[in-house]
Coordinates of C-alpha atoms in Angstrom, one line a residue:
Chain A
M1 CA 64.8 239.5 155.5
H2 CA 63.8 240.2 158.8
T3 CA 65.7 238.9 161.9
T4 CA 64.5 238.7 164.8
D5 CA 65.2 235.2 166.7
P6 CA 61.2 234.2 167.1
T7 CA 62.9 231.3 169.8
Q8 CA 63.7 234.3 172.1
T9 CA 59.9 235.3 172.6
P10 CA 57.8 232.7 174.2
T11 CA 55.9 230.9 171.7
N12 CA 52.3 229.3 171.8
T13 CA 51.7 226.8 174.7
A14 CA 52.2 223.4 174.0
Q15 CA 49.2 221.5 172.8
D16 CA 48.5 217.8 173.3
T17 CA 49.3 217.3 169.3
L18 CA 51.0 214.5 167.5
T19 CA 53.5 217.5 167.0
E20 CA 54.3 218.7 169.9
R21 CA 54.4 215.5 171.7
Y22 CA 57.2 214.7 168.5
V23 CA 58.8 217.9 169.1
H24 CA 59.0 217.2 172.8
A25 CA 60.7 213.7 172.3
A26 CA 63.2 215.0 169.9
T27 CA 64.2 217.9 172.1
R28 CA 63.8 217.4 175.9
R29 CA 67.6 215.7 176.2
L30 CA 69.0 218.8 174.0
G31 CA 70.8 221.7 176.1
D32 CA 69.1 224.7 176.9
D33 CA 71.1 226.4 174.1
Q34 CA 69.5 224.7 171.3
R35 CA 66.4 223.4 172.6
D36 CA 64.2 225.7 171.5
D37 CA 65.7 226.5 168.2
V38 CA 65.6 222.9 167.1
A39 CA 61.5 222.5 168.6
L40 CA 60.8 225.9 166.2
E41 CA 62.8 224.3 163.4
L42 CA 61.2 221.0 163.6
R43 CA 57.7 222.2 164.5
S44 CA 58.2 224.3 160.9
D45 CA 59.5 221.7 159.2
I46 CA 56.5 219.0 160.2
A47 CA 53.9 221.9 158.9
D48 CA 55.7 222.4 155.3
R49 CA 55.4 218.3 155.0
V50 CA 51.5 218.5 156.1
E51 CA 51.3 221.0 153.7
A52 CA 53.1 219.1 150.7
L53 CA 51.3 215.8 151.9
C54 CA 47.8 217.8 151.5
A55 CA 48.6 219.0 148.6
S56 CA 49.8 216.2 146.3
E57 CA 46.9 214.0 148.3
P58 CA 43.9 216.8 148.7
S59 CA 41.8 213.8 150.4
L60 CA 43.9 213.1 153.3
S61 CA 42.8 214.6 156.6
T62 CA 45.3 217.0 158.3
E63 CA 45.5 214.4 161.3
K64 CA 46.7 211.5 158.6
A65 CA 48.9 213.8 157.3
E66 CA 50.9 214.8 160.5
E67 CA 50.6 211.4 160.9
A68 CA 52.4 210.6 157.6
A69 CA 54.8 213.8 158.0
L70 CA 55.9 212.2 161.6
I71 CA 56.6 208.9 160.1
E72 CA 58.6 210.6 157.5
L73 CA 60.9 212.6 159.7
G74 CA 61.3 209.1 161.9
D75 CA 62.2 208.3 165.2
P76 CA 62.8 211.0 167.4
G77 CA 64.9 209.2 170.0
R78 CA 67.6 208.8 166.6
L79 CA 66.9 212.8 165.6
A80 CA 67.9 213.3 169.4
A81 CA 70.7 211.1 169.6
S82 CA 72.0 212.9 166.2
Y83 CA 71.4 216.2 167.6
R84 CA 73.3 215.7 171.0
G85 CA 76.3 213.6 169.0
T86 CA 76.0 210.9 171.5
L87 CA 77.1 207.5 170.7
Q88 CA 74.8 204.6 169.1
H89 CA 76.7 201.9 170.8
L90 CA 78.4 200.8 173.7
V91 CA 81.8 199.7 172.6
G92 CA 82.9 201.2 168.8
P93 CA 84.9 199.6 166.1
E94 CA 87.9 201.3 167.7
L95 CA 87.6 199.7 171.0
F96 CA 86.0 196.4 169.9
P97 CA 89.0 194.1 169.0
T98 CA 90.6 195.4 172.5
Y99 CA 87.8 195.2 174.5
V100 CA 87.1 191.2 173.2
R101 CA 91.1 190.4 173.7
V102 CA 90.7 192.0 177.2
L103 CA 87.1 189.8 178.3
R104 CA 88.8 186.7 176.8
G105 CA 91.7 187.2 178.9
I106 CA 90.4 188.0 181.9
L107 CA 87.7 185.2 181.5
V108 CA 89.9 182.4 181.0
A109 CA 92.5 183.5 183.8
V110 CA 90.0 184.2 186.5
V111 CA 86.9 182.2 186.0
P112 CA 88.3 178.5 186.2
L113 CA 91.0 179.4 189.3
V114 CA 88.3 180.9 191.2
T115 CA 85.7 178.1 190.6
T116 CA 88.2 175.5 191.4
I117 CA 88.9 177.4 194.5
V118 CA 85.1 177.4 195.7
A119 CA 85.2 173.7 195.0
L120 CA 88.0 172.8 196.9
V121 CA 86.5 175.0 199.6
A122 CA 83.5 173.3 199.4
A123 CA 85.1 170.0 199.6
F124 CA 87.0 170.4 202.7
Q125 CA 84.1 171.9 204.2
G126 CA 82.6 168.4 203.7
D127 CA 80.0 169.7 201.1
D128 CA 78.5 166.1 199.3
V129 CA 79.0 165.9 195.7
G130 CA 75.8 167.8 194.5
G131 CA 77.0 170.8 196.7
V132 CA 80.2 171.0 195.2
I133 CA 79.4 170.7 191.8
G134 CA 76.6 173.4 192.5
A135 CA 78.6 175.5 194.0
S136 CA 81.3 175.5 191.4
I137 CA 78.9 175.8 188.7
S138 CA 77.1 178.7 190.1
T139 CA 80.5 180.3 191.0
A140 CA 81.3 180.4 187.3
L141 CA 78.1 181.7 186.0
N142 CA 78.5 184.4 188.7
T143 CA 82.1 185.3 188.0
S144 CA 81.4 185.6 184.3
V145 CA 78.6 187.5 184.1
H146 CA 80.4 190.0 187.2
I147 CA 83.7 190.0 184.6
A148 CA 81.6 190.4 181.3
F149 CA 79.5 193.3 183.0
W150 CA 82.4 195.2 184.5
T151 CA 84.2 194.6 181.5
T152 CA 81.8 196.0 179.3
L153 CA 80.7 198.7 181.6
S154 CA 84.4 199.9 181.6
F155 CA 84.8 199.9 177.6
A156 CA 81.6 201.8 177.2
I157 CA 82.7 204.4 179.4
L158 CA 86.0 204.7 177.9
E159 CA 84.4 204.8 174.5
R160 CA 82.7 207.7 176.0
S161 CA 85.8 209.7 177.1
A162 CA 88.2 211.5 174.4
N163 CA 90.0 209.5 172.2
P164 CA 91.3 206.5 174.1
T165 CA 94.0 204.7 172.5
Q166 CA 95.8 201.4 173.1
E167 CA 98.7 203.2 174.8
S168 CA 96.5 205.4 177.0
L169 CA 94.8 202.3 178.3
G170 CA 98.1 201.0 179.4
L171 CA 97.8 197.9 176.5
A172 CA 100.3 197.4 174.4
P173 CA 99.8 198.1 171.0
W174 CA 99.6 194.9 168.2
T175 CA 102.7 193.9 167.3
P176 CA 103.2 191.3 165.0
D177 CA 104.2 189.1 167.8
N178 CA 100.8 188.8 169.0
L179 CA 99.8 186.5 165.9
P180 CA 99.1 183.0 166.9
A181 CA 101.3 180.2 165.4
L182 CA 100.1 178.4 162.1
P183 CA 98.4 175.4 163.2
T184 CA 101.2 172.7 161.5
A185 CA 98.7 169.7 162.0
P186 CA 94.9 170.9 162.4
R187 CA 93.2 168.0 161.3
G188 CA 95.2 165.7 163.1
A189 CA 95.6 167.9 166.3
L190 CA 91.8 168.4 166.5
G191 CA 91.1 164.9 166.6
E192 CA 93.6 164.6 169.2
T193 CA 92.4 167.3 171.1
V194 CA 89.1 166.0 171.2
T195 CA 89.4 162.6 171.7
N196 CA 91.8 163.3 174.8
I197 CA 89.3 165.7 176.2
V198 CA 86.4 163.2 176.0
W199 CA 88.0 160.7 177.5
L200 CA 88.9 163.2 180.3
G201 CA 85.5 163.8 180.8
L202 CA 84.2 159.8 180.6
L203 CA 86.7 159.5 183.5
A204 CA 85.6 162.6 185.5
G205 CA 81.7 161.2 184.5
F206 CA 82.8 157.9 185.7
V207 CA 84.4 159.4 189.0
V208 CA 80.9 161.0 189.9
W209 CA 78.8 158.4 188.7
Q210 CA 79.8 155.8 191.1
Q211 CA 79.2 157.6 194.0
V212 CA 75.7 159.0 192.9
A213 CA 74.1 156.6 190.7
S214 CA 76.1 153.1 190.7
P215 CA 74.2 150.4 189.9
P216 CA 72.6 148.7 193.2
W217 CA 73.6 145.3 194.9
G218 CA 72.2 142.2 195.3
D219 CA 69.7 143.9 198.2
G220 CA 69.2 147.3 196.7
E221 CA 71.7 148.9 198.6
R222 CA 74.4 151.2 196.4
F223 CA 78.5 150.7 197.2
P224 CA 80.3 153.3 195.3
V225 CA 83.7 151.8 193.9
L226 CA 85.9 154.3 195.8
D227 CA 85.9 155.0 199.0
P228 CA 83.3 157.7 200.1
D229 CA 85.2 159.1 202.4
L230 CA 88.0 160.6 199.6
W231 CA 85.5 163.1 198.6
S232 CA 86.3 164.9 201.7
F233 CA 89.8 165.4 199.6
W234 CA 91.3 163.6 197.3
I235 CA 88.4 163.1 194.2
P236 CA 87.7 166.7 194.2
L237 CA 91.8 167.0 193.8
I238 CA 91.7 164.4 191.1
L239 CA 88.4 165.9 189.5
V240 CA 90.5 169.0 189.3
A241 CA 93.5 167.5 188.0
L242 CA 91.3 166.1 185.3
A243 CA 89.9 169.7 184.7
A244 CA 93.6 171.3 184.5
E245 CA 94.5 168.4 181.9
A246 CA 91.3 169.2 179.8
A247 CA 92.6 173.1 179.9
F248 CA 96.2 172.1 179.2
E249 CA 94.9 170.2 175.7
I250 CA 92.2 173.0 174.9
V251 CA 95.2 175.5 175.4
K252 CA 97.8 173.6 173.1
Y253 CA 95.5 173.1 170.4
R254 CA 94.8 177.0 170.6
R255 CA 98.6 177.3 170.0
G256 CA 98.9 175.5 167.1
G257 CA 98.8 171.8 168.7
V258 CA 102.6 172.2 168.7
W259 CA 104.9 170.6 171.4
T260 CA 106.8 172.4 172.7
R261 CA 109.6 172.4 175.8
G262 CA 106.9 174.5 178.1
F263 CA 103.9 172.3 177.2
A264 CA 106.1 168.6 177.4
T265 CA 106.9 170.3 181.2
L266 CA 103.2 171.0 181.9
N267 CA 102.2 167.8 180.6
T268 CA 104.4 166.3 182.9
V269 CA 102.9 168.5 185.9
T270 CA 99.2 168.3 185.4
G271 CA 99.9 164.3 184.2
L272 CA 101.4 163.9 187.8
V273 CA 98.9 166.2 189.6
F274 CA 96.3 163.7 188.5
A275 CA 98.9 160.4 188.8
A276 CA 100.2 160.9 192.7
P277 CA 97.0 161.3 194.0
L278 CA 95.9 157.8 192.6
M279 CA 99.4 156.3 193.5
W280 CA 99.2 157.4 196.8
L281 CA 96.0 156.0 197.7
A282 CA 96.8 152.9 196.2
S283 CA 99.9 152.2 198.0
Q284 CA 97.9 153.3 201.3
D285 CA 95.1 150.7 200.3
Q286 CA 92.8 153.9 200.5
L287 CA 90.8 154.0 196.8
L288 CA 88.5 151.0 197.5
N289 CA 85.3 151.2 199.1
P290 CA 86.0 149.1 202.0
A291 CA 82.2 148.1 202.1
L292 CA 82.5 147.2 198.8
T293 CA 85.4 145.1 199.4
S294 CA 84.0 142.9 202.0
L295 CA 80.9 142.3 199.8
V296 CA 83.0 141.2 197.1
Q297 CA 85.1 139.3 199.4
E298 CA 82.0 137.8 200.7
Q299 CA 81.1 136.0 197.0
W300 CA 84.9 135.6 196.0
S301 CA 86.7 135.0 198.9
E302 CA 90.2 135.0 197.0
F303 CA 89.9 138.2 196.1
D304 CA 92.9 140.9 197.4
P305 CA 92.2 144.6 197.4
G306 CA 95.7 144.7 197.5
V307 CA 96.3 143.4 194.2
A308 CA 93.6 145.4 192.6
H309 CA 95.4 148.7 193.9
L310 CA 99.0 147.6 192.6
V311 CA 97.1 146.9 189.6
V312 CA 96.2 150.8 189.9
L313 CA 99.2 152.0 191.2
V314 CA 101.3 150.0 188.1
S315 CA 98.9 151.5 185.5
A316 CA 98.5 155.3 186.8
L317 CA 102.7 155.3 186.7
A318 CA 102.7 153.6 183.6
I319 CA 100.1 155.8 181.8
W320 CA 101.9 158.8 183.8
L321 CA 105.6 157.5 182.4
W322 CA 104.2 156.8 179.1
D323 CA 102.4 160.1 178.6
T324 CA 105.5 162.2 179.6
V325 CA 108.1 160.3 177.8
D326 CA 106.0 161.1 174.7
G327 CA 105.3 164.6 175.1
W328 CA 109.1 165.4 175.3
R329 CA 109.4 163.1 172.3
K330 CA 106.9 165.2 170.4
S331 CA 108.8 168.2 171.8
T332 CA 112.1 167.7 171.2
Q333 CA 111.6 166.5 167.6
L334 CA 111.0 170.0 166.7
F335 CA 114.4 171.0 168.0
Chain B
M1 CA 74.3 191.9 141.5
N2 CA 72.2 191.6 144.9
D3 CA 69.8 195.0 145.2
D4 CA 70.8 195.3 148.8
V5 CA 74.9 195.3 148.1
L6 CA 74.3 197.6 145.5
A7 CA 72.4 199.6 147.9
S8 CA 74.6 199.6 150.6
H9 CA 77.7 200.6 147.8
L10 CA 75.9 203.1 146.8
Q11 CA 74.9 204.4 150.2
E12 CA 78.5 204.6 151.0
L13 CA 79.5 206.4 148.0
R14 CA 77.0 208.9 148.3
R15 CA 77.5 209.7 152.0
G16 CA 80.0 212.4 151.8
T17 CA 78.3 214.2 148.9
V18 CA 75.4 215.4 150.6
V19 CA 77.7 217.8 152.3
M20 CA 79.1 219.1 149.0
A21 CA 75.4 219.2 147.2
S22 CA 74.1 221.1 150.8
L23 CA 77.2 223.4 150.1
A24 CA 76.3 224.1 146.9
I25 CA 72.4 224.6 146.8
L26 CA 72.8 226.9 150.1
R27 CA 74.7 229.7 148.2
A28 CA 71.0 231.1 147.7
P29 CA 69.4 231.1 151.5
T30 CA 67.6 228.4 151.9
Y31 CA 65.0 226.7 154.6
G32 CA 65.6 223.1 155.8
Y33 CA 62.5 221.5 154.3
A34 CA 63.2 223.4 151.2
L35 CA 66.5 222.4 151.0
L36 CA 65.3 218.8 151.7
E37 CA 63.1 219.0 148.9
T38 CA 65.8 220.4 146.1
L39 CA 68.0 217.5 147.7
A40 CA 65.7 214.9 146.9
D41 CA 64.9 216.6 143.2
S42 CA 68.5 216.3 142.4
G43 CA 68.7 212.8 143.5
F44 CA 70.0 213.2 146.9
A45 CA 67.8 211.1 148.8
V46 CA 68.7 211.9 152.7
D47 CA 66.1 211.9 155.4
G48 CA 65.4 215.0 157.9
N49 CA 66.8 212.9 160.4
T50 CA 70.1 213.2 159.1
L51 CA 70.0 216.5 157.5
Y52 CA 69.2 218.9 160.3
P53 CA 71.8 217.6 162.6
L54 CA 74.2 217.4 159.6
L55 CA 73.2 221.5 159.7
R56 CA 73.7 222.3 162.8
R57 CA 77.4 220.4 162.7
L58 CA 78.3 222.8 159.8
E59 CA 76.7 225.7 161.4
K60 CA 79.0 224.9 164.2
Q61 CA 81.9 224.5 161.9
G62 CA 81.8 228.0 160.4
L63 CA 80.9 226.5 157.2
L64 CA 76.5 227.8 157.1
T65 CA 75.4 230.7 158.8
S66 CA 71.8 230.6 159.7
E67 CA 69.0 233.4 160.2
W68 CA 64.9 233.1 161.2
N69 CA 62.6 234.5 158.8
T70 CA 59.5 235.2 160.5
E71 CA 58.1 237.3 158.1
E72 CA 56.0 234.6 156.0
S73 CA 53.3 232.7 157.9
R74 CA 55.7 230.4 159.6
P75 CA 58.8 231.0 160.9
R76 CA 61.3 229.8 159.0
K77 CA 65.3 228.9 159.8
F78 CA 67.3 229.9 156.5
Y79 CA 71.1 228.4 156.1
R80 CA 73.5 229.7 153.6
S81 CA 76.7 229.0 153.1
T82 CA 79.6 231.4 154.8
D83 CA 82.9 232.2 152.4
E84 CA 84.6 229.1 154.2
G85 CA 81.9 226.7 153.1
A86 CA 82.3 227.9 149.4
A87 CA 85.8 227.2 150.1
L88 CA 85.4 223.7 151.4
L89 CA 83.0 223.3 148.2
E90 CA 85.8 224.0 145.8
V91 CA 88.2 221.9 147.8
L92 CA 86.2 219.1 147.9
L93 CA 85.1 219.2 144.2
G94 CA 88.7 219.5 143.4
E95 CA 89.2 216.0 145.4
W96 CA 85.8 214.6 143.8
T97 CA 88.0 215.1 140.0
S98 CA 91.3 214.1 141.0
L99 CA 89.5 210.6 142.5
H100 CA 87.3 210.5 139.0
T101 CA 90.5 211.0 137.3
S102 CA 92.5 208.4 139.2
I103 CA 89.4 205.8 138.5
E104 CA 89.6 206.3 135.4
K105 CA 92.9 205.8 134.7
L106 CA 92.7 202.4 136.9
R107 CA 89.9 200.6 134.6

């Protein structure tokens, strides 16, 4: 066998044929050490294919045969990637479970927090309801997209660095302790969770609705039920408390719907964050919209806002106490 | 049985056998396209897309050597298995036989 290396001698200049375009596409990103060699081998393979195709089907024109040969050989991009040995995925099966765990962990920890802070700041600056809601939504979206992008990018880079392991990432390796608790009463727990979240949503919805879309009074003017001045701080706080309660419900369900002492404590606190502002405002006679109160009094002179506030105060206290006791009772049944 | 399921399992099973078949064929020097045809005729359907990069990897691992032959109408790169490649084929065939025996015992 003759053994001069044909890649060492400059071969025929590239003509604009399908074959040359294919060879270029398949080899342009290869290293200098193998580009010419691979190109030559591909040309020879394609020529062999064309010959074989023409032999088996004499009616075929050379152009058609060339086209068919290239289709047989397949996507040059895949071929190039395969030669280079580069990865064809962003995050592979080795890292994927960790990727999902990290991404979810960061999203859950950061998005609600940042959104709440931005909403509070917007509310303090005296933005109207729409402004606060808009700022919250765009913050939540932006934060999520950023977190997803940077986390994915980090893992894509890790995937391309040498053999990353859970240990080298500073992440604890998986142990059986990571297993979630078995749901004790999955059906009941899901029902309870959904019901509670729907109620919380309705309550939050009412708070927003009474401000922005309550039905007009006699002469067409709208009077919110709650004092509009409260939007500067107190109502956003109450909405955040409702969101915290909803988050609590979800976390409790995800942990198997089992009441623990920790959950009973958390339930007491989130309940208080909601009930305390309500009770304070009611005790100061600041909850109801004074404009609406005087309007009601025009038609019903005996209407006493103090009584309405007392009812709210007592109800909020009673509901909070009942909810707290219920949580502790359920948690202590376990022990 | 679902054809797709069957095809995917067959493909999974055959994946490693292309290396064995190539090492077996390449005891005699052969160029890429002829190797592809021999493989296809023996029932090892494999794409050029897969085979050429595979040949490069095997060469890098010292299991194959290659030489350009410029005597014929067009230059062709001939591959041949090395002693190391032949030894690997023996090991793989041994493993293949023992796997087959184990499966037969389990049936």
